[in-house]
Amino acid sequence: MENFNFYSPTEFVFGKGRAAEAGHFVKKYGGSKVLIHYGGGSAVRSGLIDTVKKSLDDAGVAFCELGGVKPNPRDTLVYKGIDMCREEGVDFILAVGGGSVIDSSKAIAIGVPYEGDFWDFYSGKRIEKALPVATVLTIAAAGSEGSGDSVITKEDGMLKRGAGSDHLRPKFSIMDPSLTQTLPAYQTACGATDIMAHVFERYFTNTTEVEITDRLCEAVLITMIKETPRVIAAPDNYQARANIMWAGTVAHTNLCGVGREQDWNSHGIEHELSGLYDVAHGAGLAVIMPAWMEFVHDHNVMRFCQMATRVFGCQMNYEDPEATALEGIRRFRTFLRSIGMPINFEELGAKEEDIPTLVEKFGVGEGTTGGFMKLTAADIAAIYKIAAHASL
Ligand code: NZQ
Ligand code: ZN
């Protein structure tokens, strides 16, 4: 195990009906004028925005609001949010929605106290300060409710890039699993896929002697394999929703990743797909992650055997470990298909002829990328190619 710091200062406020406490928590963390930021309308239709507004009124906290965040959130709305916060004297941002709304809120939070273009931070500039951000989460997926990350798409060129800092970790996140019961099955499955991917990005490591984090990762994965089909079959299953929602947070606070080198190539490779085609991040991962696994499995066959046996219940074949590794990957892809995810380019809406563009946008140039197995531009092209043609 390597040395590490673990910093996860967010107060998680979990359970049914907790959104009514938003005002109390905003006050607790020093907000006096709040921007309520939300998406395309699901939070309005469900009555959640009204609940949050009433809670702020009851706590005597002033607010303004900005809706309209799209999935794969855009820089254009971020600029609008920054202007609004400056005009209205906003000192606290409350994201009511999923990863896209939270990430847009984080981008506004960095942009308000910065004189330059907020996009500088998505081009590598170090984040020194931000307005405080908090969340009322409506989908278990990105883990942004507990992470210091934000991913924004620049509309001009559809360039999807991330920024990260502990300044972006939410002050509090209200997590009511019943709010996720209105999700379409497809979005639920996209979220589940993203949660599993956040674990796999950490699970595949070259660091040895990380039993505790291995076992935490496996617990999250096994939970997702058990609970996801239950909520697809019965969307109002509160207990299964609750397990998935907490799994999503545990998967991405980095609790599962400390003390070890991590990979993150699948995310980078996927972000080019959701950037170019504006598809859901989780759906893109369903296509990319098993393809990445197939491409890299012989870098450490025994680690893939560990996944296959401990997570997917495969029998270890000691005479042919590679067969066990590949069976584990096959079961992962089969699981993704069973919850309604696409598994190849055609099902996702991507085109094989765009592979050179995707690789170019990824921008690895002559270098390499990734923590588990270093990949060149040719390797990334090969992974897109596997993903393009994948089948069961
Ligand atoms: O906009 P509305 O109307 O709210 O609809 C949303 C949206 O269409 C809908 N939805 C959300 N909650 C709902 C609901 N519909 C009905 N009932 C509810 N309770 O779901 C759709 C998807 O929402 P979105 O916020 O885009 O989903 P998700 O949480 O998966 O976020 C995806 C974004 O997060 C980024 C992804 O790249 C993508 O841009 N990520 C952020 C990370 C982070 N900040 O740490 C890490 C991740 O790896 C990821 O990259
Ligand atoms: Zn993700």
Coordinates of C-alpha atoms in Angstrom, one line a residue, residues 181-320:
Q181 CA -37.7 6.4 -8.2
T182 CA -38.8 8.7 -11.1
L183 CA -35.7 7.9 -13.2
P184 CA -36.3 6.1 -16.5
A185 CA -34.8 2.6 -16.4
Y186 CA -32.2 3.6 -19.0
Q187 CA -30.8 6.4 -16.8
T188 CA -30.8 4.1 -13.7
A189 CA -28.7 1.6 -15.7
C190 CA -26.4 4.3 -17.0
G191 CA -25.9 5.4 -13.4
A192 CA -25.2 1.9 -12.2
T193 CA -22.6 1.4 -15.0
D194 CA -20.8 4.6 -14.0
I195 CA -20.7 3.5 -10.4
M196 CA -19.2 0.2 -11.3
A197 CA -16.7 1.9 -13.6
H198 CA -15.6 4.2 -10.8
V199 CA -14.7 1.1 -8.9
F200 CA -12.9 -0.7 -11.8
E201 CA -10.8 2.4 -12.5
R202 CA -9.4 1.9 -9.0
Y203 CA -9.5 -1.9 -8.9
F204 CA -7.1 -2.3 -11.8
T205 CA -3.8 -1.2 -10.2
N206 CA -0.2 -2.2 -10.2
T207 CA 0.0 -1.5 -6.5
T208 CA 0.2 -4.7 -4.4
E209 CA -0.9 -5.5 -0.9
V210 CA -4.1 -3.4 -1.1
E211 CA -6.5 -6.0 0.4
I212 CA -8.7 -3.6 2.2
T213 CA -9.4 -1.4 -0.8
D214 CA -9.7 -4.5 -3.0
R215 CA -12.4 -5.9 -0.7
L216 CA -14.2 -2.5 -0.5
C217 CA -14.2 -2.4 -4.3
E218 CA -15.6 -5.9 -4.5
A219 CA -18.3 -5.1 -2.0
V220 CA -19.5 -2.2 -4.1
L221 CA -19.4 -4.2 -7.3
I222 CA -21.3 -7.2 -5.8
T223 CA -23.9 -4.8 -4.3
M224 CA -24.5 -3.2 -7.7
I225 CA -24.8 -6.6 -9.5
K226 CA -27.4 -7.6 -6.9
E227 CA -29.4 -4.4 -6.6
T228 CA -29.5 -2.9 -10.1
P229 CA -31.8 -5.6 -11.6
R230 CA -34.1 -5.2 -8.6
V231 CA -34.6 -1.5 -9.3
I232 CA -34.9 -2.1 -13.0
A233 CA -37.7 -4.6 -12.3
A234 CA -39.3 -2.5 -9.6
P235 CA -38.4 1.2 -9.8
D236 CA -40.0 2.1 -6.5
N237 CA -38.0 -0.4 -4.5
Y238 CA -36.7 2.1 -1.9
Q239 CA -34.3 -0.3 -0.1
A240 CA -32.5 -1.3 -3.3
R241 CA -32.4 2.4 -4.4
A242 CA -30.9 3.3 -1.0
N243 CA -28.1 0.7 -1.4
I244 CA -27.3 1.9 -4.9
M245 CA -27.3 5.5 -3.9
W246 CA -24.8 5.0 -1.1
A247 CA -22.8 2.6 -3.3
G248 CA -22.5 5.5 -5.8
T249 CA -21.0 7.7 -3.2
V250 CA -18.7 5.1 -1.7
A251 CA -17.5 4.3 -5.2
H252 CA -16.2 7.8 -5.9
T253 CA -15.2 9.6 -2.6
N254 CA -11.9 7.7 -3.2
L255 CA -12.5 5.5 -0.2
C256 CA -12.0 2.6 -2.6
G257 CA -8.9 4.1 -4.2
V258 CA -6.6 5.2 -1.5
G259 CA -3.1 3.8 -1.2
R260 CA -3.0 2.5 -4.7
E261 CA -2.2 3.7 -8.2
Q262 CA -5.3 4.1 -10.3
D263 CA -6.1 3.9 -14.0
W264 CA -8.8 6.1 -15.4
N265 CA -8.2 5.4 -19.1
S266 CA -11.7 4.1 -19.7
H267 CA -13.1 7.4 -18.5
G268 CA -10.8 9.4 -20.7
I269 CA -11.6 7.2 -23.7
E270 CA -15.4 7.4 -22.9
H271 CA -15.4 11.2 -22.5
E272 CA -14.5 11.6 -26.2
L273 CA -17.6 9.5 -27.0
S274 CA -20.0 11.5 -24.8
G275 CA -18.3 14.7 -26.0
L276 CA -18.6 13.9 -29.7
Y277 CA -22.1 12.2 -29.8
D278 CA -23.7 13.7 -26.7
V279 CA -24.6 10.3 -25.3
A280 CA -24.9 9.4 -21.6
H281 CA -21.6 8.9 -19.9
G282 CA -22.7 5.6 -18.4
A283 CA -23.8 4.2 -21.7
G284 CA -20.4 5.1 -23.2
L285 CA -18.7 3.4 -20.4
A286 CA -20.7 0.2 -21.0
V287 CA -19.3 0.1 -24.5
I288 CA -15.7 1.1 -23.5
M289 CA -15.0 -0.5 -20.2
P290 CA -15.2 -4.2 -21.2
A291 CA -13.3 -3.4 -24.4
W292 CA -10.5 -1.8 -22.4
M293 CA -10.5 -4.9 -20.1
E294 CA -10.1 -7.2 -23.1
F295 CA -7.3 -5.1 -24.5
V296 CA -5.3 -4.9 -21.2
H297 CA -6.1 -8.2 -19.5
D298 CA -2.8 -9.9 -20.2
H299 CA -1.0 -7.0 -18.5
N300 CA -2.0 -8.8 -15.2
V301 CA -4.1 -11.9 -15.9
M302 CA -4.3 -12.8 -12.2
R303 CA -5.9 -9.5 -11.3
F304 CA -8.7 -10.2 -13.9
C305 CA -9.0 -13.7 -12.5
Q306 CA -9.5 -12.1 -9.0
M307 CA -12.3 -10.0 -10.5
A308 CA -13.8 -13.0 -12.3
T309 CA -13.9 -15.3 -9.3
R310 CA -14.6 -12.8 -6.4
V311 CA -17.1 -10.5 -8.2
F312 CA -18.6 -12.5 -11.1
G313 CA -18.6 -16.0 -9.4
C314 CA -16.4 -17.7 -12.0
Q315 CA -14.6 -21.0 -11.2
M316 CA -10.8 -20.5 -11.3
N317 CA -9.2 -22.5 -14.1
Y318 CA -5.6 -23.0 -12.9
E319 CA -4.5 -24.6 -16.1
D320 CA -5.8 -21.7 -18.2

